[in-house]
Tab-separated table of C-alpha atoms and ligand atoms in Angstrom:
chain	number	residue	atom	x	y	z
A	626	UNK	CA	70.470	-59.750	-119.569
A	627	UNK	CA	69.190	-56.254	-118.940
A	628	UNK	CA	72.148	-53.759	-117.493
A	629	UNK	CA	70.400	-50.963	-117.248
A	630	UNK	CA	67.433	-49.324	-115.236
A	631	UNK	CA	66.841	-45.805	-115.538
A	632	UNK	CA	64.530	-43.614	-113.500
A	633	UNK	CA	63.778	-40.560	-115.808
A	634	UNK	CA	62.636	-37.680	-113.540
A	635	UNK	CA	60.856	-34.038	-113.919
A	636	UNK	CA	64.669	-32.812	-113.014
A	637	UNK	CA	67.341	-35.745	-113.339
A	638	UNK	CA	67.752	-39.116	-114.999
A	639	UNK	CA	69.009	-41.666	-112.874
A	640	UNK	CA	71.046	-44.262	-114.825
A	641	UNK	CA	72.388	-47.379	-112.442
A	642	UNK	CA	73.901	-50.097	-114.563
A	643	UNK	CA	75.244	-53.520	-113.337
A	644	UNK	CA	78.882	-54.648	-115.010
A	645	UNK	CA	79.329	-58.498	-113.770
A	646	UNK	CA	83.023	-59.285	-113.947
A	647	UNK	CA	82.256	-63.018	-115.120
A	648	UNK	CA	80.463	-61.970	-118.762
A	649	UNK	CA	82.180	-58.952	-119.760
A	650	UNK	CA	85.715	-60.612	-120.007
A	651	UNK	CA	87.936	-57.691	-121.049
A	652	UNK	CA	88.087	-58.761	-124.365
A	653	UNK	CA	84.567	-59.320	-125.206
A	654	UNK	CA	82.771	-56.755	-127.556
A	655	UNK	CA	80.000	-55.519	-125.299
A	656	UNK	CA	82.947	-54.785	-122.737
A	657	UNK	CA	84.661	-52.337	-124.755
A	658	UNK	CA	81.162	-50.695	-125.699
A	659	UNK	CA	80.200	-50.753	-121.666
A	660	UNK	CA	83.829	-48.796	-121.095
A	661	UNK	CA	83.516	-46.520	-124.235
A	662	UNK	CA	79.673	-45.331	-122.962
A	663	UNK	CA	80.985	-45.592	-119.403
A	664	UNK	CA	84.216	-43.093	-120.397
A	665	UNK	CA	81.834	-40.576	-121.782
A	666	UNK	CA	79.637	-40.402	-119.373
A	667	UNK	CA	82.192	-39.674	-116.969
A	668	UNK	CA	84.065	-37.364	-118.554
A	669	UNK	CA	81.439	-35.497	-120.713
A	670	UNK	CA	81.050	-32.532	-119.136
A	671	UNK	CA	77.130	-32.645	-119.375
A	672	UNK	CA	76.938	-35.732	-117.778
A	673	UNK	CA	79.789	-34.892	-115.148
A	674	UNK	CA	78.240	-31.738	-114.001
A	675	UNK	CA	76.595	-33.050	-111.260
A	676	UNK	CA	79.511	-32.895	-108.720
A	677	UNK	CA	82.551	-35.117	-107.792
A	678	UNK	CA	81.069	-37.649	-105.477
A	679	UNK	CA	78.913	-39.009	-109.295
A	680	UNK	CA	82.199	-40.046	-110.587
A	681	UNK	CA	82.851	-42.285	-107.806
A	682	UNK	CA	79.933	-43.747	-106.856
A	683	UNK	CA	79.837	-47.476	-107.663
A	684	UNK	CA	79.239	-50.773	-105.832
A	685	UNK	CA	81.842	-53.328	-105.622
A	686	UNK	CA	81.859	-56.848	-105.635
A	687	UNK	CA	77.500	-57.194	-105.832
A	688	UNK	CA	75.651	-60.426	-106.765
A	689	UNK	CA	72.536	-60.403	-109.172
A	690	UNK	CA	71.535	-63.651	-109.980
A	691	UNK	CA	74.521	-65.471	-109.627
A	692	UNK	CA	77.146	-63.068	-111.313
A	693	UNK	CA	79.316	-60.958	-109.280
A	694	UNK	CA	79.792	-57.563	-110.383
A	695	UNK	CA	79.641	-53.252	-109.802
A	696	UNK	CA	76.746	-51.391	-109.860
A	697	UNK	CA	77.351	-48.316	-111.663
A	698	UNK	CA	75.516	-45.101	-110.902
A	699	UNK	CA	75.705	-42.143	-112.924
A	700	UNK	CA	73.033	-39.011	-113.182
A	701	UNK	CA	72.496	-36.151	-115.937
A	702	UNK	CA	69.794	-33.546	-116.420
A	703	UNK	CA	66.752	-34.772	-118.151
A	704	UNK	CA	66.889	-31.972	-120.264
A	705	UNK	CA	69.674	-33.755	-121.934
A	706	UNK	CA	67.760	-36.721	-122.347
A	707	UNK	CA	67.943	-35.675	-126.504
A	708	UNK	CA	72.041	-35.830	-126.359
A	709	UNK	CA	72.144	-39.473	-124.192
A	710	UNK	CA	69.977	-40.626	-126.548
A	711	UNK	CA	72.033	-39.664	-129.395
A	712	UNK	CA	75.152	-40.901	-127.454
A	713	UNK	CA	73.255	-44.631	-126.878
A	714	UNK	CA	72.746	-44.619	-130.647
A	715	UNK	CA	76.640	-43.779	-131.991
A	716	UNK	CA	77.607	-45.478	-129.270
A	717	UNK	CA	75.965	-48.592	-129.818
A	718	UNK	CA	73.680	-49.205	-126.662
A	719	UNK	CA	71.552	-51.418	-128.063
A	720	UNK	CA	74.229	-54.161	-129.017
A	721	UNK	CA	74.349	-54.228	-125.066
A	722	UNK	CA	70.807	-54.993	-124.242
A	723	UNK	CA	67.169	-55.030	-126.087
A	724	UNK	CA	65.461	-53.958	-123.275
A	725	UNK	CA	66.375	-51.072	-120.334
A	726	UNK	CA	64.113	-51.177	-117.262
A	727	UNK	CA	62.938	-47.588	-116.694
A	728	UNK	CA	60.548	-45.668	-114.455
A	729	UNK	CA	59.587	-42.403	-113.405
A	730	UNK	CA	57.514	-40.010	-115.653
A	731	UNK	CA	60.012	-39.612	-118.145
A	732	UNK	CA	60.090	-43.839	-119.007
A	733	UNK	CA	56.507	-42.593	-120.486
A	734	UNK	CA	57.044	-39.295	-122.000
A	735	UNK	CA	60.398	-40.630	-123.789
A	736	UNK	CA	59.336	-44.070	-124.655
A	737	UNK	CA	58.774	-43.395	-128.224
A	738	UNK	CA	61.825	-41.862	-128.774
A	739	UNK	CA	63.807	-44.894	-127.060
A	740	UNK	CA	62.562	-47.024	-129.868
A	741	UNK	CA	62.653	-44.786	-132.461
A	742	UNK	CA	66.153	-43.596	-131.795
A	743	UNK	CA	68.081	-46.304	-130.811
A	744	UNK	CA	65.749	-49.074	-130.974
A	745	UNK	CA	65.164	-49.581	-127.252
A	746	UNK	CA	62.305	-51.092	-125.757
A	747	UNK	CA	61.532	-49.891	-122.658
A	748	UNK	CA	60.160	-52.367	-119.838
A	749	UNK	CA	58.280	-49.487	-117.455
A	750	UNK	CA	57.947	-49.932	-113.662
A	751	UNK	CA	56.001	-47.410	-111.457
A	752	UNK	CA	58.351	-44.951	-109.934
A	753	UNK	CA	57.305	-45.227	-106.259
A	754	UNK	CA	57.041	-49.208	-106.367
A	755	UNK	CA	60.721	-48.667	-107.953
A	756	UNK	CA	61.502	-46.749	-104.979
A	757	UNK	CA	60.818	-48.852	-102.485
A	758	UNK	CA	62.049	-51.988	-103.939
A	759	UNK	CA	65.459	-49.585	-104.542
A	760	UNK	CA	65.529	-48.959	-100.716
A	761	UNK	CA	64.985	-52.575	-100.248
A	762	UNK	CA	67.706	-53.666	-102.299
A	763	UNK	CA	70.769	-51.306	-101.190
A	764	UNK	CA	69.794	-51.230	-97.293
A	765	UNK	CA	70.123	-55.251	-97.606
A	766	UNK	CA	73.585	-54.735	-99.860
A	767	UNK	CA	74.941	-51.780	-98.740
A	768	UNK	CA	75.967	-52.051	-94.987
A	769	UNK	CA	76.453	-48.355	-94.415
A	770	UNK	CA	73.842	-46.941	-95.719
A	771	UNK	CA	71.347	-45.375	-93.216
A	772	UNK	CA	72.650	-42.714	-90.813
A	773	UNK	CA	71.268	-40.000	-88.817
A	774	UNK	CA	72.410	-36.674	-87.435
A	775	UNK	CA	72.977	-36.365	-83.430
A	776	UNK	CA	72.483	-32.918	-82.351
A	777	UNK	CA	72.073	-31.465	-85.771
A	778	UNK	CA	72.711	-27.715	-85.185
A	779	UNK	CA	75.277	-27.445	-83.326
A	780	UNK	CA	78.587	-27.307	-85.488
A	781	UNK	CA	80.556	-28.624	-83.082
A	782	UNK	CA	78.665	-31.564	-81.685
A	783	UNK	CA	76.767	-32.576	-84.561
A	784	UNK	CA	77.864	-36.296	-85.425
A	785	UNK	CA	76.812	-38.269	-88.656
A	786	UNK	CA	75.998	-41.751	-86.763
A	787	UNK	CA	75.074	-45.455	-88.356
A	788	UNK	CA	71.309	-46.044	-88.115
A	789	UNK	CA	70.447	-50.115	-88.009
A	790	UNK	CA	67.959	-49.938	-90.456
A	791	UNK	CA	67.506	-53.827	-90.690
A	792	UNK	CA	64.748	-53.957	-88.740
A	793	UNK	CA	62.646	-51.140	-90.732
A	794	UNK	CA	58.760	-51.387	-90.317
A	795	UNK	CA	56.682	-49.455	-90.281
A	796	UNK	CA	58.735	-46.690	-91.429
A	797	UNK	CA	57.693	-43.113	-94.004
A	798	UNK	CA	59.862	-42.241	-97.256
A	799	UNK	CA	59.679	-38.378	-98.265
A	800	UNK	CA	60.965	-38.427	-101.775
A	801	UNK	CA	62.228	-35.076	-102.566
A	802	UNK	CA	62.645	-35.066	-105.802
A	803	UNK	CA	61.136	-31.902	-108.513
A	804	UNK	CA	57.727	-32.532	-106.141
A	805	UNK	CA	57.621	-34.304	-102.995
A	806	UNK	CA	55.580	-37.942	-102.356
A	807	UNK	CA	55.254	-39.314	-99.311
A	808	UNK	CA	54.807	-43.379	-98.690
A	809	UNK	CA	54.128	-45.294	-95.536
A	810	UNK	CA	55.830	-48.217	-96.144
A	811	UNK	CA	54.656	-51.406	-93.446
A	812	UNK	CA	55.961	-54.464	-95.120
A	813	UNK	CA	58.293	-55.411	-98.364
A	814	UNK	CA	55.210	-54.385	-100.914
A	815	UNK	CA	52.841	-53.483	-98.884
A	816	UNK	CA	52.866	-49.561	-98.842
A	817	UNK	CA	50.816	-46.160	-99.539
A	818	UNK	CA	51.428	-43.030	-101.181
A	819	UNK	CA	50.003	-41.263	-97.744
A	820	UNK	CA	50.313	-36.998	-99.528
A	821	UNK	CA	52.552	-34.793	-101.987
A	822	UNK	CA	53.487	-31.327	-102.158
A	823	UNK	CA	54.125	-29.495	-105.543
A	824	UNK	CA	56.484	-27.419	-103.262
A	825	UNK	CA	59.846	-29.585	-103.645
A	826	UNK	CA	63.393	-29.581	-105.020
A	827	UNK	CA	61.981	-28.080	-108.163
A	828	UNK	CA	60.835	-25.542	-106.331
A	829	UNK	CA	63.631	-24.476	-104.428
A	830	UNK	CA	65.829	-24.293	-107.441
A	831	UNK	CA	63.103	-22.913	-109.754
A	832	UNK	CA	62.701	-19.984	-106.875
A	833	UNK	CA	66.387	-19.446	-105.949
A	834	UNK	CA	67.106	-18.818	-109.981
A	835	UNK	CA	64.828	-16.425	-110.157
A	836	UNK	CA	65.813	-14.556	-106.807
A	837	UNK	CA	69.338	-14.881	-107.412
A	838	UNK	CA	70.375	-15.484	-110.689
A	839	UNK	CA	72.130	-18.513	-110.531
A	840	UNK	CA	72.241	-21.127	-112.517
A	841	UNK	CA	72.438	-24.239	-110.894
A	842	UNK	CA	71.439	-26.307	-108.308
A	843	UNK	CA	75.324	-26.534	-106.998
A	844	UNK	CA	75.560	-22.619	-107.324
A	845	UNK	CA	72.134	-22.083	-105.293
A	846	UNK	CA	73.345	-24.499	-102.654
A	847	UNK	CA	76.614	-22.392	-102.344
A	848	UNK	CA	75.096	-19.020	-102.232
A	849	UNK	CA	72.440	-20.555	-99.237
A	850	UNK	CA	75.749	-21.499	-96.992
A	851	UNK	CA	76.727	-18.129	-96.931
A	852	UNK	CA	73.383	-16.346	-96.678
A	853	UNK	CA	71.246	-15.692	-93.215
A	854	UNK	CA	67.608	-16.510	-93.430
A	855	UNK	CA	66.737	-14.450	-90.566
A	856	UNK	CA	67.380	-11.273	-92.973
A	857	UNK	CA	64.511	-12.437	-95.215
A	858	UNK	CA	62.480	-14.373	-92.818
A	859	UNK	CA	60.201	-12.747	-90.186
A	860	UNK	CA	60.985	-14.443	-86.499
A	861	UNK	CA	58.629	-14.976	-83.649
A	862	UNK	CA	60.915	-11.927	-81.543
A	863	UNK	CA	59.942	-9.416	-84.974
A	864	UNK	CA	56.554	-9.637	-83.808
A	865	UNK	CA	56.665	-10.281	-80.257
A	866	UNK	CA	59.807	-8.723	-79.248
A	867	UNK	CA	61.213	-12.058	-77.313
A	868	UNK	CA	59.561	-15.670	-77.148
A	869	UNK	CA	55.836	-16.278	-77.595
A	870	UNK	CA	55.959	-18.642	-74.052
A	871	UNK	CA	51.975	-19.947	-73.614
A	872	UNK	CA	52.529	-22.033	-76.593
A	873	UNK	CA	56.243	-22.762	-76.315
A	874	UNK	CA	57.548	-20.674	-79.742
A	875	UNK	CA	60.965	-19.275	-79.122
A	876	UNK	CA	62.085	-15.996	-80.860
A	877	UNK	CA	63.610	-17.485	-82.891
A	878	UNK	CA	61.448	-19.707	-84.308
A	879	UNK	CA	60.824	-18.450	-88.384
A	880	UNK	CA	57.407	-16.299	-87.545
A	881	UNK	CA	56.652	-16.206	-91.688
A	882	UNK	CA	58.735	-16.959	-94.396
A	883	UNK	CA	59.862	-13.888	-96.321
A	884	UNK	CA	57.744	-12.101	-94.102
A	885	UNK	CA	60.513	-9.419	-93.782
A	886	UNK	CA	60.543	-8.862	-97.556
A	887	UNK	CA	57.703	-6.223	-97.539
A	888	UNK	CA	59.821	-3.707	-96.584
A	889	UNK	CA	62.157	-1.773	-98.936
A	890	UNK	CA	64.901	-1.083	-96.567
A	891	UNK	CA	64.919	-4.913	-95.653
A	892	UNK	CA	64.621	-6.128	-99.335
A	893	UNK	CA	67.369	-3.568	-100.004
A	894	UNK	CA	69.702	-5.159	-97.092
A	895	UNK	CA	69.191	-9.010	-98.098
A	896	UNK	CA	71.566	-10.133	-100.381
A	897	UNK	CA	71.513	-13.024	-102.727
A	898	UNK	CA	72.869	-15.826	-100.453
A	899	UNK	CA	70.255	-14.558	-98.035
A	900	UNK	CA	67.325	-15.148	-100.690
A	901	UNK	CA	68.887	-18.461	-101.269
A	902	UNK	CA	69.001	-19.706	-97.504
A	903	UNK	CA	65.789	-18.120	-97.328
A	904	UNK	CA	64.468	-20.535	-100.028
A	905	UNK	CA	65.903	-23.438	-98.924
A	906	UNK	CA	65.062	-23.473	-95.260
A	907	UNK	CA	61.583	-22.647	-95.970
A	908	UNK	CA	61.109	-25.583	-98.711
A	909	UNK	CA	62.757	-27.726	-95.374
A	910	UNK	CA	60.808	-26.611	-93.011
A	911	UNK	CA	57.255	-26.918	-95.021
A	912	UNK	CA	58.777	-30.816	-95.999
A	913	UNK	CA	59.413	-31.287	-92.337
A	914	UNK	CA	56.256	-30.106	-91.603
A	915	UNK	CA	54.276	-32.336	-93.814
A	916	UNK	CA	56.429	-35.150	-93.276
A	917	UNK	CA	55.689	-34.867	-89.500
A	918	UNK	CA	51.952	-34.529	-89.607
A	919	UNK	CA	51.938	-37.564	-92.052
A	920	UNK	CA	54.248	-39.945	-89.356
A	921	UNK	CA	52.279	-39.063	-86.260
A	922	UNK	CA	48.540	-39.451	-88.670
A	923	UNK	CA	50.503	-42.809	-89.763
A	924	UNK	CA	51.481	-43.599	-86.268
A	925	UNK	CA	55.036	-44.401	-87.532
A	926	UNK	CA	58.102	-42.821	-85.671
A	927	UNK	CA	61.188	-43.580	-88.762
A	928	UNK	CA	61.282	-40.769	-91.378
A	929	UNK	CA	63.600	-41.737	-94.178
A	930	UNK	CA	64.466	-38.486	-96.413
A	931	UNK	CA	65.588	-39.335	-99.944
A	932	UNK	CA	65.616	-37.805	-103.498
A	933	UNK	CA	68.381	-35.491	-104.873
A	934	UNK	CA	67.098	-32.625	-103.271
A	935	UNK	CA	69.456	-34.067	-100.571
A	936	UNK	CA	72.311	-33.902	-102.292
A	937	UNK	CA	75.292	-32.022	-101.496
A	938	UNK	CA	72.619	-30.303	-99.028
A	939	UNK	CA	73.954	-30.557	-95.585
A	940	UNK	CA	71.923	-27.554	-94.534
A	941	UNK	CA	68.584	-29.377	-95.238
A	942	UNK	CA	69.379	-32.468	-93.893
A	943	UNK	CA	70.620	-31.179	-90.697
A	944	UNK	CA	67.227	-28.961	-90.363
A	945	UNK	CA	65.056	-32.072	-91.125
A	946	UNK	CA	66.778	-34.110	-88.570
A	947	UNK	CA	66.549	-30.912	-86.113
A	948	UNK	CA	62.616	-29.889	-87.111
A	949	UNK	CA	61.585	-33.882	-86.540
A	950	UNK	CA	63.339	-34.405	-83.212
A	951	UNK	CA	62.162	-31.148	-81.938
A	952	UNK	CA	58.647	-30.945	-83.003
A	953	UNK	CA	57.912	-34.222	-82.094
A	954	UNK	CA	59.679	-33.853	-78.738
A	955	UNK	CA	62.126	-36.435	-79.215
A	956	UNK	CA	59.744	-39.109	-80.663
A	957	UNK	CA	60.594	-39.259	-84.357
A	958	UNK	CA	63.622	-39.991	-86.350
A	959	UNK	CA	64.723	-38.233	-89.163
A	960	UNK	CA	66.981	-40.832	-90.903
A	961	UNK	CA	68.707	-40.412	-94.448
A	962	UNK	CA	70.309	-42.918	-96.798
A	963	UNK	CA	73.569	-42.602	-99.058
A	964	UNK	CA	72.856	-43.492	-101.953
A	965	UNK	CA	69.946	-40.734	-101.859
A	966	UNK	CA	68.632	-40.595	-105.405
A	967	UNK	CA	69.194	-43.540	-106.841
A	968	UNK	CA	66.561	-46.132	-105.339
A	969	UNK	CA	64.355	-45.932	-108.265
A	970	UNK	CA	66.632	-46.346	-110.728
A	971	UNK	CA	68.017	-49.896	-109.075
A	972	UNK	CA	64.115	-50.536	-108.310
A	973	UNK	CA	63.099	-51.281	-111.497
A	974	UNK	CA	66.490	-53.071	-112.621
A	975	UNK	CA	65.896	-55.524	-109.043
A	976	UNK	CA	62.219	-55.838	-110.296
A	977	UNK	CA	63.009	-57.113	-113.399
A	978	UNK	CA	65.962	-58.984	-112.457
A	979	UNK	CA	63.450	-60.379	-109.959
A	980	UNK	CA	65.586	-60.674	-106.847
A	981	UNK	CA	63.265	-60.723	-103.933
A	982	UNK	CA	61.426	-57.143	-103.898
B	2400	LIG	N1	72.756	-31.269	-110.572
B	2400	LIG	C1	71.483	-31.010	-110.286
B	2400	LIG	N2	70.711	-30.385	-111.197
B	2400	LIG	C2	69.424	-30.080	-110.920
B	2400	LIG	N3	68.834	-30.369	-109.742
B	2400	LIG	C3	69.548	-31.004	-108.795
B	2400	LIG	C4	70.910	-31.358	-109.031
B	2400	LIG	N4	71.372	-31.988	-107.932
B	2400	LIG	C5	70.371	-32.015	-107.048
B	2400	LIG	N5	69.258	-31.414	-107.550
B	2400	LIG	C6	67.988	-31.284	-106.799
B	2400	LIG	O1	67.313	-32.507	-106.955
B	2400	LIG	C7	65.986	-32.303	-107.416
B	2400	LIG	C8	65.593	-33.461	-108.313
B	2400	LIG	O2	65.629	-34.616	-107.516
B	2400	LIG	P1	65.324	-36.049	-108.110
B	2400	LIG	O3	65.176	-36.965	-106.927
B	2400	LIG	O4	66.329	-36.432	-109.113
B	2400	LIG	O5	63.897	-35.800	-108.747
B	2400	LIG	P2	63.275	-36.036	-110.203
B	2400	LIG	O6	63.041	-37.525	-110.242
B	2400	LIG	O7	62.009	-35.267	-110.172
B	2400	LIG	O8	64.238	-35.581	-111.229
B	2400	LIG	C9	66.017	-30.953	-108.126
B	2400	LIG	O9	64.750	-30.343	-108.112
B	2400	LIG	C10	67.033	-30.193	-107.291
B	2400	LIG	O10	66.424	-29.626	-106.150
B	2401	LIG	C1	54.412	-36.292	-109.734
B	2401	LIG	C2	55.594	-36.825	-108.922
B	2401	LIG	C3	55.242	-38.201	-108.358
B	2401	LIG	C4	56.783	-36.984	-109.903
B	2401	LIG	O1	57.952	-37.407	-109.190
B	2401	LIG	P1	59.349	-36.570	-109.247
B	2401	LIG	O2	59.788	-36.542	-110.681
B	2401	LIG	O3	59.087	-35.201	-108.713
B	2401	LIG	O4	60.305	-37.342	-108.364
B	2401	LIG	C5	56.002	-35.848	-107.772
B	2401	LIG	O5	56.481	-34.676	-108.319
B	2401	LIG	C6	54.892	-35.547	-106.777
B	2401	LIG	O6	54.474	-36.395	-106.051
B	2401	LIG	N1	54.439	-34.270	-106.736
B	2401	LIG	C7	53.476	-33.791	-105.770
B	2401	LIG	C8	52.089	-33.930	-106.302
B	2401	LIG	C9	51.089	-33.699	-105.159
B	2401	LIG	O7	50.753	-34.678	-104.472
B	2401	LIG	O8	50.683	-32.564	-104.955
């Protein structure tokens, strides 16, 4: 049986791995290797590093082909991908399973070492075929799992709300992950990649390291909730002195981004968390902006945000869900799911596994 599907990305790896309570008695062998790799990866710092909420997130009490079990979901930089698979080898991986589903670009680029190193095959799904079939599969499982923001800016009346996403088509994904892909999705596999951007999660980080000198994607998510775009960004009012009325732009509304940073004494008064707000509302906004063009070219009025960009980014989300109702005067949704990163990784286990994408 294969436990593990893996979605190896330009930024993180993606590991989901099923433990069915009926096979791995607690005496069993490949029990005490599942808990010995499952104890490291939890409490190695290189694999915890990606926040608290990685620890914890598991699924309870799911069926896969008749056994009952947890779905285990874990992430690490791929640029450890070297140490996990020296980990899978002393640990003994491949006494658990011959073959580990994997996708994204990285189930390419590293399939030679899987088989070298620990003597892995790897069965390879596409990524975005992964992804949908990952959607699929938790939104049918996971009754929680869609939500949506009502009245996003405004801190006191903003309310995370359950979205009833089982009736979904037609509905858009915008995976933000290192680059961004879009997909119209209008039936269980039957979809199109519809555009990308190159300007994505990758970017953001990649640009708020160098503006900032941080170091990671936690750190540049910190210093934007402290920082004040407005500083950095040039507004409609900079240029106009108030609101721009014939065609409806408030002053407010960001004029250019970083458009304020060709002046000394303005680059001189913007401090780091200001760069980094700067950064990440303009990678938002230029998301939301392709993301809307795409829905209303598509016809389709659900936007579902995923990819790890999204995590522990509040800020984004709420400015997706604000830039969608309001440009599109109330007729699309911005929705997001909870399990935001993980889709293709428990894509391509489902697809092998076979159950019903
Ligand atoms: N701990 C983290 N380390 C690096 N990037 C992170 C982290 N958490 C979230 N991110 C964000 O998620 C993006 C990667 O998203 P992901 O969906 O995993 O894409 P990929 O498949 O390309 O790795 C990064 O570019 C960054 O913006
Ligand atoms: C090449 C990718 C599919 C890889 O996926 P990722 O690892 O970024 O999740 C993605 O980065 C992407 O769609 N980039 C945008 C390419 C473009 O259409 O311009």
């Amino acid at each position: 049986m294969p436990w593990f599907g893996m979605d190896i990305g330009g930024t993180l790896v993606k590991l989901v791995y099923f433990e069915p309570y009926d096979i791995l008695s607690e005496e069993s062998q490949e029990a005490e290797t599942l808990s010995k790799i499952q104890h490291y990866l939890k409490s190695n710092s290189a694999y915890g590093a990606t926040g608290k909420r990685d620890a914890h997130l598991q699924m309870d009490n799911v069926e896969i082909q008749g056994h009952v079990g947890t779905l285990h979901f874990i992430r690490f930089p791929t640029s450890e991908m070297r140490v996990f698979l020296e980990l899978a080898k002393s640990k003994g991986i491949a006494t658990l399973a011959s073959t580990v589903c994997a996708t994204g670009g990285g189930a390419y680029k590293f399939e030679e070492d899987f088989k070298r190193e620990v003597n892995l095959e790897l069965h390879k799904f596409d990524e975005l075929d992964s992804l949908i079939c990952g959607i699929h599969y938790i939104e049918a499982n996971c009754e929680e799992e869609c939500y949506y923001f009502n009245n996003p800016l405004n801190e006191e009346l903003c309310e995370k709300k359950h979205f009833d996403f089982s009736n979904p088509y037609p509905f858009l994904v915008v995976n933000i992950g290192s680059g961004v892909s879009i997909l119209a999705v209008y039936a269980p596999g039957h979809y199109k990649r519809v555009t990308g951007t190159s300007l994505g999660g990758g970017t953001f980080l990649g640009l708020c390291c160098l503006l900032t000198g941080c170091e990671t994607f936690e750190e540049a998510i910190a210093l934007a909730e402290m920082g004040d775009s407005t500083k950095v960004d040039k507004l409609v009012r900079d240029i106009y002195g108030g609101d721009y009325p014939k065609f409806n732009l408030q002053g407010d509304t960001v004029a250019s981004s970083f458009g304020n940073m060709i002046s000394k004494d303005r680059v001189g008064a913007a401090s780091k968390e200001d760069l980094a707000r700067a950064t990440l509302v303009t990678i938002t906004n230029n998301i939301g902006s392709i993301a809307r063009m795409c829905a209303v070219n598509e016809g389709i009025v659900k936007v579902v945000f995923v990819g790890n960009f999204l995590r522990v980014n509040p800020i984004s989300m709420k400015l997706l869900a604000y830039a969608m109702d309001f440009w599109s005067k109330g007729t699309l949704k911005a929705l997001f799911l909870e399990h935001e990163g993980y889709f293709g990784a428990v894509g391509c286990l489902m697809e092998l596994m076979k159950t019903g994408c």
